[in-house]
PDB file of C-alpha atoms and ligand atoms in Angstrom:
ATOM      1  CA  UNK J   1      61.395   6.913  58.166  1.00  0.00           C
ATOM      2  CA  UNK J   2      58.942   4.937  56.133  1.00  0.00           C
ATOM      3  CA  UNK J   3      59.215   5.184  52.375  1.00  0.00           C
ATOM      4  CA  UNK J   4      56.392   7.362  50.926  1.00  0.00           C
ATOM      5  CA  UNK J   5      54.827   5.719  47.818  1.00  0.00           C
ATOM      6  CA  UNK J   6      52.191   6.733  45.295  1.00  0.00           C
ATOM      7  CA  UNK J   7      51.002   3.981  42.865  1.00  0.00           C
ATOM      8  CA  UNK J   8      49.117   4.751  39.685  1.00  0.00           C
ATOM      9  CA  UNK J   9      46.913   1.817  38.781  1.00  0.00           C
ATOM     10  CA  UNK J  10      45.746   2.417  35.249  1.00  0.00           C
ATOM     11  CA  UNK J  11      43.582  -0.750  35.269  1.00  0.00           C
ATOM     12  CA  UNK J  12      42.379  -1.721  31.747  1.00  0.00           C
ATOM     13  CA  UNK J  13      42.771   1.919  30.512  1.00  0.00           C
ATOM     14  CA  UNK J  14      45.043   3.843  28.140  1.00  0.00           C
ATOM     15  CA  UNK J  15      46.343   3.055  24.706  1.00  0.00           C
ATOM     16  CA  UNK J  16      49.932   2.940  23.478  1.00  0.00           C
ATOM     17  CA  UNK J  17      50.045   6.690  22.953  1.00  0.00           C
ATOM     18  CA  UNK J  18      48.354   7.776  26.183  1.00  0.00           C
ATOM     19  CA  UNK J  19      50.314   5.271  28.255  1.00  0.00           C
ATOM     20  CA  UNK J  20      53.593   6.781  26.955  1.00  0.00           C
ATOM     21  CA  UNK J  21      52.322  10.333  27.572  1.00  0.00           C
ATOM     22  CA  UNK J  22      51.143   9.580  31.191  1.00  0.00           C
ATOM     23  CA  UNK J  23      54.603   8.014  31.859  1.00  0.00           C
ATOM     24  CA  UNK J  24      56.454  10.982  30.346  1.00  0.00           C
ATOM     25  CA  UNK J  25      54.393  13.404  32.537  1.00  0.00           C
ATOM     26  CA  UNK J  26      55.094  11.333  35.687  1.00  0.00           C
ATOM     27  CA  UNK J  27      58.778  11.182  34.950  1.00  0.00           C
ATOM     28  CA  UNK J  28      59.016  14.989  34.297  1.00  0.00           C
ATOM     29  CA  UNK J  29      56.781  15.798  37.223  1.00  0.00           C
ATOM     30  CA  UNK J  30      58.365  13.885  40.121  1.00  0.00           C
ATOM     31  CA  UNK J  31      62.077  14.716  39.738  1.00  0.00           C
ATOM     32  CA  UNK J  32      62.297  16.470  43.098  1.00  0.00           C
ATOM     33  CA  UNK J  33      59.707  14.488  44.928  1.00  0.00           C
ATOM     34  CA  UNK J  34      60.757  12.547  48.108  1.00  0.00           C
ATOM     35  CA  UNK J  35      57.949  10.083  47.276  1.00  0.00           C
ATOM     36  CA  UNK J  36      58.469   7.229  44.958  1.00  0.00           C
ATOM     37  CA  UNK J  37      55.942   6.735  42.186  1.00  0.00           C
ATOM     38  CA  UNK J  38      55.012   3.351  40.838  1.00  0.00           C
ATOM     39  CA  UNK J  39      53.129   3.137  37.497  1.00  0.00           C
ATOM     40  CA  UNK J  40      51.021   0.108  36.806  1.00  0.00           C
ATOM     41  CA  UNK J  41      50.149   0.098  33.067  1.00  0.00           C
ATOM     42  CA  UNK J  42      48.333  -2.758  31.333  1.00  0.00           C
ATOM     43  CA  UNK J  43      50.590  -5.653  30.302  1.00  0.00           C
ATOM     44  CA  UNK J  44      50.797  -4.734  26.658  1.00  0.00           C
ATOM     45  CA  UNK J  45      52.258  -1.280  27.454  1.00  0.00           C
ATOM     46  CA  UNK J  46      54.943  -2.367  29.987  1.00  0.00           C
ATOM     47  CA  UNK J  47      57.845  -2.313  27.585  1.00  0.00           C
ATOM     48  CA  UNK J  48      56.803   1.015  26.089  1.00  0.00           C
ATOM     49  CA  UNK J  49      56.277   2.653  29.543  1.00  0.00           C
ATOM     50  CA  UNK J  50      59.567   1.019  30.804  1.00  0.00           C
ATOM     51  CA  UNK J  51      61.307   2.626  27.783  1.00  0.00           C
ATOM     52  CA  UNK J  52      60.004   6.064  28.740  1.00  0.00           C
ATOM     53  CA  UNK J  53      61.043   5.555  32.419  1.00  0.00           C
ATOM     54  CA  UNK J  54      64.551   4.104  31.734  1.00  0.00           C
ATOM     55  CA  UNK J  55      66.315   7.443  32.286  1.00  0.00           C
ATOM     56  CA  UNK J  56      63.996   8.781  35.009  1.00  0.00           C
ATOM     57  CA  UNK J  57      66.002   7.538  37.981  1.00  0.00           C
ATOM     58  CA  UNK J  58      64.797   5.559  41.057  1.00  0.00           C
ATOM     59  CA  UNK J  59      61.941   7.913  41.817  1.00  0.00           C
ATOM     60  CA  UNK J  60      59.574   6.307  39.309  1.00  0.00           C
ATOM     61  CA  UNK J  61      59.274   2.445  39.204  1.00  0.00           C
ATOM     62  CA  UNK J  62      57.464   0.127  36.851  1.00  0.00           C
ATOM     63  CA  UNK J  63      54.743  -2.150  38.170  1.00  0.00           C
ATOM     64  CA  UNK J  64      52.449  -4.878  36.958  1.00  0.00           C
ATOM     65  CA  UNK J  65      48.823  -5.304  37.804  1.00  0.00           C
ATOM     66  CA  UNK J  66      49.028  -9.035  38.263  1.00  0.00           C
ATOM     67  CA  UNK J  67      51.333 -12.023  37.794  1.00  0.00           C
ATOM     68  CA  UNK J  68      50.936 -15.806  37.627  1.00  0.00           C
ATOM     69  CA  UNK J  69      52.662 -17.519  40.644  1.00  0.00           C
ATOM     70  CA  UNK J  70      54.164 -20.530  38.667  1.00  0.00           C
ATOM     71  CA  UNK J  71      57.280 -20.754  36.506  1.00  0.00           C
ATOM     72  CA  UNK J  72      56.967 -20.416  32.773  1.00  0.00           C
ATOM     73  CA  UNK J  73      54.812 -23.247  31.245  1.00  0.00           C
ATOM     74  CA  UNK J  74      51.341 -24.241  29.941  1.00  0.00           C
ATOM     75  CA  UNK J  75      49.219 -21.478  31.461  1.00  0.00           C
ATOM     76  CA  UNK J  76      47.448 -19.949  28.539  1.00  0.00           C
ATOM     77  CA  UNK J  77      46.889 -16.250  28.938  1.00  0.00           C
ATOM     78  CA  UNK J  78      48.958 -15.855  32.078  1.00  0.00           C
ATOM     79  CA  UNK J  79      52.143 -13.718  32.548  1.00  0.00           C
ATOM     80  CA  UNK J  80      55.043 -15.003  34.582  1.00  0.00           C
ATOM     81  CA  UNK J  81      57.310 -13.208  36.992  1.00  0.00           C
ATOM     82  CA  UNK J  82      60.363 -13.828  34.863  1.00  0.00           C
ATOM     83  CA  UNK J  83      58.579 -12.211  31.855  1.00  0.00           C
ATOM     84  CA  UNK J  84      57.778  -9.228  33.947  1.00  0.00           C
ATOM     85  CA  UNK J  85      61.395  -9.051  35.099  1.00  0.00           C
ATOM     86  CA  UNK J  86      62.402  -8.964  31.468  1.00  0.00           C
ATOM     87  CA  UNK J  87      60.188  -5.860  31.079  1.00  0.00           C
ATOM     88  CA  UNK J  88      61.970  -4.161  34.058  1.00  0.00           C
ATOM     89  CA  UNK J  89      59.005  -4.569  36.370  1.00  0.00           C
ATOM     90  CA  UNK J  90      59.986  -4.368  39.932  1.00  0.00           C
ATOM     91  CA  UNK J  91      56.585  -4.183  41.800  1.00  0.00           C
ATOM     92  CA  UNK J  92      53.549  -6.469  41.356  1.00  0.00           C
ATOM     93  CA  UNK J  93      50.042  -5.761  42.632  1.00  0.00           C
ATOM     94  CA  UNK J  94      48.471  -8.752  44.351  1.00  0.00           C
ATOM     95  CA  UNK J  95      44.936  -9.189  45.619  1.00  0.00           C
ATOM     96  CA  UNK J  96      43.455  -6.018  44.159  1.00  0.00           C
ATOM     97  CA  UNK J  97      39.758  -5.994  44.982  1.00  0.00           C
ATOM     98  CA  UNK J  98      38.761  -6.213  41.301  1.00  0.00           C
ATOM     99  CA  UNK J  99      40.700  -9.418  41.037  1.00  0.00           C
ATOM    100  CA  UNK J 100      39.246 -10.758  44.324  1.00  0.00           C
ATOM    101  CA  UNK J 101      35.630  -9.778  43.496  1.00  0.00           C
ATOM    102  CA  UNK J 102      35.343  -9.530  39.708  1.00  0.00           C
ATOM    103  CA  UNK J 103      37.786 -12.303  38.722  1.00  0.00           C
ATOM    104  CA  UNK J 104      36.988 -14.371  41.842  1.00  0.00           C
ATOM    105  CA  UNK J 105      40.599 -14.911  42.961  1.00  0.00           C
ATOM    106  CA  UNK J 106      40.699 -17.006  46.080  1.00  0.00           C
ATOM    107  CA  UNK J 107      42.731 -16.360  49.252  1.00  0.00           C
ATOM    108  CA  UNK J 108      44.844 -19.408  48.329  1.00  0.00           C
ATOM    109  CA  UNK J 109      45.683 -18.007  44.973  1.00  0.00           C
ATOM    110  CA  UNK J 110      46.498 -14.534  46.371  1.00  0.00           C
ATOM    111  CA  UNK J 111      48.723 -16.181  48.883  1.00  0.00           C
ATOM    112  CA  UNK J 112      50.590 -18.099  46.223  1.00  0.00           C
ATOM    113  CA  UNK J 113      51.084 -14.939  44.180  1.00  0.00           C
ATOM    114  CA  UNK J 114      52.287 -12.907  47.221  1.00  0.00           C
ATOM    115  CA  UNK J 115      54.822 -15.627  48.089  1.00  0.00           C
ATOM    116  CA  UNK J 116      55.980 -15.936  44.522  1.00  0.00           C
ATOM    117  CA  UNK J 117      56.442 -12.223  44.012  1.00  0.00           C
ATOM    118  CA  UNK J 118      58.474 -11.876  47.237  1.00  0.00           C
ATOM    119  CA  UNK J 119      60.577 -15.051  46.404  1.00  0.00           C
ATOM    120  CA  UNK J 120      61.355 -13.556  42.965  1.00  0.00           C
ATOM    121  CA  UNK J 121      63.045 -10.570  44.659  1.00  0.00           C
ATOM    122  CA  UNK J 122      60.352  -8.092  43.514  1.00  0.00           C
ATOM    123  CA  UNK J 123      58.159  -5.885  45.679  1.00  0.00           C
ATOM    124  CA  UNK J 124      54.759  -7.142  46.525  1.00  0.00           C
ATOM    125  CA  UNK J 125      52.058  -4.563  46.869  1.00  0.00           C
ATOM    126  CA  UNK J 126      49.298  -6.575  48.694  1.00  0.00           C
ATOM    127  CA  UNK J 127      45.849  -5.104  48.489  1.00  0.00           C
ATOM    128  CA  UNK J 128      43.280  -5.755  51.292  1.00  0.00           C
ATOM    129  CA  UNK J 129      39.924  -4.300  52.271  1.00  0.00           C
ATOM    130  CA  UNK J 130      36.359  -4.907  53.343  1.00  0.00           C
ATOM    131  CA  UNK J 131      33.203  -4.682  51.274  1.00  0.00           C
ATOM    132  CA  UNK J 132      30.385  -2.294  52.337  1.00  0.00           C
ATOM    133  CA  UNK J 133      28.310  -5.111  53.943  1.00  0.00           C
ATOM    134  CA  UNK J 134      31.364  -6.213  55.966  1.00  0.00           C
ATOM    135  CA  UNK J 135      31.982  -2.590  57.069  1.00  0.00           C
ATOM    136  CA  UNK J 136      28.407  -2.150  58.080  1.00  0.00           C
ATOM    137  CA  UNK J 137      28.677  -5.327  60.277  1.00  0.00           C
ATOM    138  CA  UNK J 138      31.629  -3.835  61.936  1.00  0.00           C
ATOM    139  CA  UNK J 139      33.999  -6.384  60.420  1.00  0.00           C
ATOM    140  CA  UNK J 140      36.706  -4.065  58.848  1.00  0.00           C
ATOM    141  CA  UNK J 141      39.559  -5.169  61.175  1.00  0.00           C
ATOM    142  CA  UNK J 142      38.583  -8.796  61.137  1.00  0.00           C
ATOM    143  CA  UNK J 143      38.621  -8.903  57.250  1.00  0.00           C
ATOM    144  CA  UNK J 144      41.918  -7.022  57.054  1.00  0.00           C
ATOM    145  CA  UNK J 145      43.324  -9.463  59.607  1.00  0.00           C
ATOM    146  CA  UNK J 146      42.087 -12.508  57.665  1.00  0.00           C
ATOM    147  CA  UNK J 147      43.385 -11.339  54.322  1.00  0.00           C
ATOM    148  CA  UNK J 148      46.777 -10.372  55.728  1.00  0.00           C
ATOM    149  CA  UNK J 149      47.298 -13.594  57.711  1.00  0.00           C
ATOM    150  CA  UNK J 150      46.172 -15.706  54.686  1.00  0.00           C
ATOM    151  CA  UNK J 151      48.537 -13.912  52.259  1.00  0.00           C
ATOM    152  CA  UNK J 152      51.625 -13.345  54.565  1.00  0.00           C
ATOM    153  CA  UNK J 153      51.857 -16.232  56.973  1.00  0.00           C
ATOM    154  CA  UNK J 154      55.019 -18.187  56.222  1.00  0.00           C
ATOM    155  CA  UNK J 155      56.859 -15.478  54.391  1.00  0.00           C
ATOM    156  CA  UNK J 156      60.406 -14.955  55.440  1.00  0.00           C
ATOM    157  CA  UNK J 157      60.956 -11.866  57.564  1.00  0.00           C
ATOM    158  CA  UNK J 158      63.955 -11.151  55.162  1.00  0.00           C
ATOM    159  CA  UNK J 159      61.194 -10.301  52.587  1.00  0.00           C
ATOM    160  CA  UNK J 160      59.488  -7.811  54.746  1.00  0.00           C
ATOM    161  CA  UNK J 161      61.392  -4.841  53.172  1.00  0.00           C
ATOM    162  CA  UNK J 162      59.880  -5.701  49.866  1.00  0.00           C
ATOM    163  CA  UNK J 163      56.342  -5.830  51.095  1.00  0.00           C
ATOM    164  CA  UNK J 164      53.843  -2.882  50.772  1.00  0.00           C
ATOM    165  CA  UNK J 165      50.251  -3.132  51.944  1.00  0.00           C
ATOM    166  CA  UNK J 166      47.499  -1.130  50.254  1.00  0.00           C
ATOM    167  CA  UNK J 167      44.301  -0.743  52.394  1.00  0.00           C
ATOM    168  CA  UNK J 168      41.531  -0.312  49.925  1.00  0.00           C
ATOM    169  CA  UNK J 169      37.933  -0.471  51.211  1.00  0.00           C
ATOM    170  CA  UNK J 170      36.033  -2.033  48.394  1.00  0.00           C
ATOM    171  CA  UNK J 171      33.147   0.464  48.781  1.00  0.00           C
ATOM    172  CA  UNK J 172      35.525   3.328  48.102  1.00  0.00           C
ATOM    173  CA  UNK J 173      37.172   2.086  44.950  1.00  0.00           C
ATOM    174  CA  UNK J 174      36.013   3.910  41.817  1.00  0.00           C
ATOM    175  CA  UNK J 175      32.878   5.107  43.630  1.00  0.00           C
ATOM    176  CA  UNK J 176      33.733   8.665  44.555  1.00  0.00           C
ATOM    177  CA  UNK J 177      33.336   7.791  48.236  1.00  0.00           C
ATOM    178  CA  UNK J 178      36.472   7.991  50.371  1.00  0.00           C
ATOM    179  CA  UNK J 179      37.112   6.792  53.968  1.00  0.00           C
ATOM    180  CA  UNK J 180      37.434   9.706  56.297  1.00  0.00           C
ATOM    181  CA  UNK J 181      41.050  10.318  57.284  1.00  0.00           C
ATOM    182  CA  UNK J 182      40.274   9.188  60.867  1.00  0.00           C
ATOM    183  CA  UNK J 183      38.614   5.915  59.647  1.00  0.00           C
ATOM    184  CA  UNK J 184      41.565   5.249  57.284  1.00  0.00           C
ATOM    185  CA  UNK J 185      44.023   5.909  60.073  1.00  0.00           C
ATOM    186  CA  UNK J 186      42.229   3.569  62.415  1.00  0.00           C
ATOM    187  CA  UNK J 187      42.272   0.821  59.766  1.00  0.00           C
ATOM    188  CA  UNK J 188      46.010   1.414  58.998  1.00  0.00           C
ATOM    189  CA  UNK J 189      46.887   1.216  62.677  1.00  0.00           C
ATOM    190  CA  UNK J 190      45.097  -2.156  62.866  1.00  0.00           C
ATOM    191  CA  UNK J 191      46.894  -3.407  59.755  1.00  0.00           C
ATOM    192  CA  UNK J 192      50.254  -2.406  61.297  1.00  0.00           C
ATOM    193  CA  UNK J 193      49.362  -4.325  64.392  1.00  0.00           C
ATOM    194  CA  UNK J 194      48.473  -7.515  62.464  1.00  0.00           C
ATOM    195  CA  UNK J 195      51.691  -7.246  60.483  1.00  0.00           C
ATOM    196  CA  UNK J 196      53.657  -6.958  63.733  1.00  0.00           C
ATOM    197  CA  UNK J 197      52.098 -10.187  64.901  1.00  0.00           C
ATOM    198  CA  UNK J 198      53.050 -11.953  61.623  1.00  0.00           C
ATOM    199  CA  UNK J 199      56.461 -10.426  60.822  1.00  0.00           C
ATOM    200  CA  UNK J 200      57.528  -8.702  64.026  1.00  0.00           C
ATOM    201  CA  UNK J 201      57.371  -5.162  65.210  1.00  0.00           C
ATOM    202  CA  UNK J 202      60.446  -3.868  63.271  1.00  0.00           C
ATOM    203  CA  UNK J 203      58.928  -5.052  59.939  1.00  0.00           C
ATOM    204  CA  UNK J 204      55.596  -3.542  60.888  1.00  0.00           C
ATOM    205  CA  UNK J 205      57.165  -0.139  61.795  1.00  0.00           C
ATOM    206  CA  UNK J 206      59.037   0.177  58.511  1.00  0.00           C
ATOM    207  CA  UNK J 207      56.133  -1.131  56.417  1.00  0.00           C
ATOM    208  CA  UNK J 208      54.539   1.449  53.945  1.00  0.00           C
ATOM    209  CA  UNK J 209      50.804   1.193  54.192  1.00  0.00           C
ATOM    210  CA  UNK J 210      48.996   2.955  51.393  1.00  0.00           C
ATOM    211  CA  UNK J 211      45.396   4.063  51.331  1.00  0.00           C
ATOM    212  CA  UNK J 212      43.334   3.524  48.155  1.00  0.00           C
ATOM    213  CA  UNK J 213      39.746   4.373  47.233  1.00  0.00           C
ATOM    214  CA  UNK J 214      38.731   7.498  45.287  1.00  0.00           C
ATOM    215  CA  UNK J 215      41.902   9.450  46.207  1.00  0.00           C
ATOM    216  CA  UNK J 216      41.807  12.778  44.509  1.00  0.00           C
ATOM    217  CA  UNK J 217      43.893  15.982  44.616  1.00  0.00           C
ATOM    218  CA  UNK J 218      41.126  17.480  46.796  1.00  0.00           C
ATOM    219  CA  UNK J 219      41.240  14.849  49.590  1.00  0.00           C
ATOM    220  CA  UNK J 220      44.892  13.579  49.367  1.00  0.00           C
ATOM    221  CA  UNK J 221      46.380  16.133  51.828  1.00  0.00           C
ATOM    222  CA  UNK J 222      43.921  15.415  54.638  1.00  0.00           C
ATOM    223  CA  UNK J 223      44.590  11.679  54.300  1.00  0.00           C
ATOM    224  CA  UNK J 224      48.300  12.096  53.862  1.00  0.00           C
ATOM    225  CA  UNK J 225      48.867  13.815  57.206  1.00  0.00           C
ATOM    226  CA  UNK J 226      47.696  10.776  59.057  1.00  0.00           C
ATOM    227  CA  UNK J 227      50.620   9.145  60.885  1.00  0.00           C
ATOM    228  CA  UNK J 228      50.040   5.625  59.557  1.00  0.00           C
ATOM    229  CA  UNK J 229      49.089   6.610  55.952  1.00  0.00           C
ATOM    230  CA  UNK J 230      52.338   6.297  53.929  1.00  0.00           C
ATOM    231  CA  UNK J 231      50.971   7.146  50.534  1.00  0.00           C
ATOM    232  CA  UNK J 232      48.272   6.151  48.133  1.00  0.00           C
ATOM    233  CA  UNK J 233      47.256   3.636  45.456  1.00  0.00           C
ATOM    234  CA  UNK J 234      45.413   5.711  42.964  1.00  0.00           C
ATOM    235  CA  UNK J 235      43.042   4.435  40.255  1.00  0.00           C
ATOM    236  CA  UNK J 236      40.893   6.900  38.252  1.00  0.00           C
ATOM    237  CA  UNK J 237      42.920   9.991  39.256  1.00  0.00           C
ATOM    238  CA  UNK J 238      46.103   8.443  37.969  1.00  0.00           C
ATOM    239  CA  UNK J 239      44.819   8.754  34.458  1.00  0.00           C
ATOM    240  CA  UNK J 240      44.899  12.603  34.654  1.00  0.00           C
ATOM    241  CA  UNK J 241      48.628  13.664  34.971  1.00  0.00           C
ATOM    242  CA  UNK J 242      48.013  17.083  36.653  1.00  0.00           C
ATOM    243  CA  UNK J 243      45.765  15.490  39.307  1.00  0.00           C
ATOM    244  CA  UNK J 244      48.066  12.521  39.842  1.00  0.00           C
ATOM    245  CA  UNK J 245      51.086  14.923  40.343  1.00  0.00           C
ATOM    246  CA  UNK J 246      49.085  16.993  42.887  1.00  0.00           C
ATOM    247  CA  UNK J 247      48.447  13.707  44.822  1.00  0.00           C
ATOM    248  CA  UNK J 248      52.217  12.927  44.695  1.00  0.00           C
ATOM    249  CA  UNK J 249      52.766  16.517  45.984  1.00  0.00           C
ATOM    250  CA  UNK J 250      50.374  16.042  48.831  1.00  0.00           C
ATOM    251  CA  UNK J 251      52.328  12.887  49.943  1.00  0.00           C
ATOM    252  CA  UNK J 252      55.602  14.700  49.812  1.00  0.00           C
TER     253      UNK J 252
HETATM  254  C1  PEP B   1      42.448   1.302  42.730  1.00  0.00           C
HETATM  255  O1  PEP B   1      42.263   0.956  41.575  1.00  0.00           O
HETATM  256  O2  PEP B   1      43.287   0.748  43.398  1.00  0.00           O
HETATM  257  C2  PEP B   1      41.694   2.417  43.224  1.00  0.00           C
HETATM  258  C3  PEP B   1      41.807   2.823  44.476  1.00  0.00           C
HETATM  259  O3  PEP B   1      40.860   3.061  42.304  1.00  0.00           O
HETATM  260  P1  PEP B   1      40.165   4.525  42.495  1.00  0.00           P
HETATM  261  O4  PEP B   1      41.236   5.483  42.950  1.00  0.00           O
HETATM  262  O5  PEP B   1      39.630   4.775  41.199  1.00  0.00           O
HETATM  263  O6  PEP B   1      39.047   4.366  43.533  1.00  0.00           O
END
């Protein structure tokens, strides 16, 4: 049985009050859920959200939207993994499409981040996915393969249990367009095959692969029943508690 996961990526949204409120609603709403929820607040609210979650049990984890791959030092504006550990963060997003495409993170930097997160003992949620142009050229599987091989080659198979992959087609993120369940399933199957070639078939079989891209309460169930979709990474809909909890319910 693979772990069912639902991530709520708040991106650069919320304020101190609304961040606490969203966290309270998640903690109250998922007590009986077999799925694990991971909340990714903006950095300044990690401690406050962690405070809300501290008595909520293992069903809700605290995540960070990014991390710098080096040890503490002269890296103005960056946040290290040891700082995140101090905030009780246990999961870090790596390679989100907004960081790949808006912030221009390179494959080499994403690889360094993935390795550093896994070496630190935290869970790495590696985001991959193709742009619309790449999809129209029929390159979805090739792009996923390139991004996976680039980030994961050389990681120790011992770390595989702390790896999660989020397949997020760039054209579906924040656009209201969603991959069909069949298209998402095909891509996820391809991802599992690539991970098997890098980390072995046992690691690939137990890997949780999440779908992300305009997931809503209205489309979550049809996606969640696909055999290789193990949960979701949710952006916009994670900012509305009732909708987010319906998505968690669909995965459960
Ligand atoms: C995301 O931020 O990872 C995401 C999938 O966003 P949205 O759900 O808004 O498309």
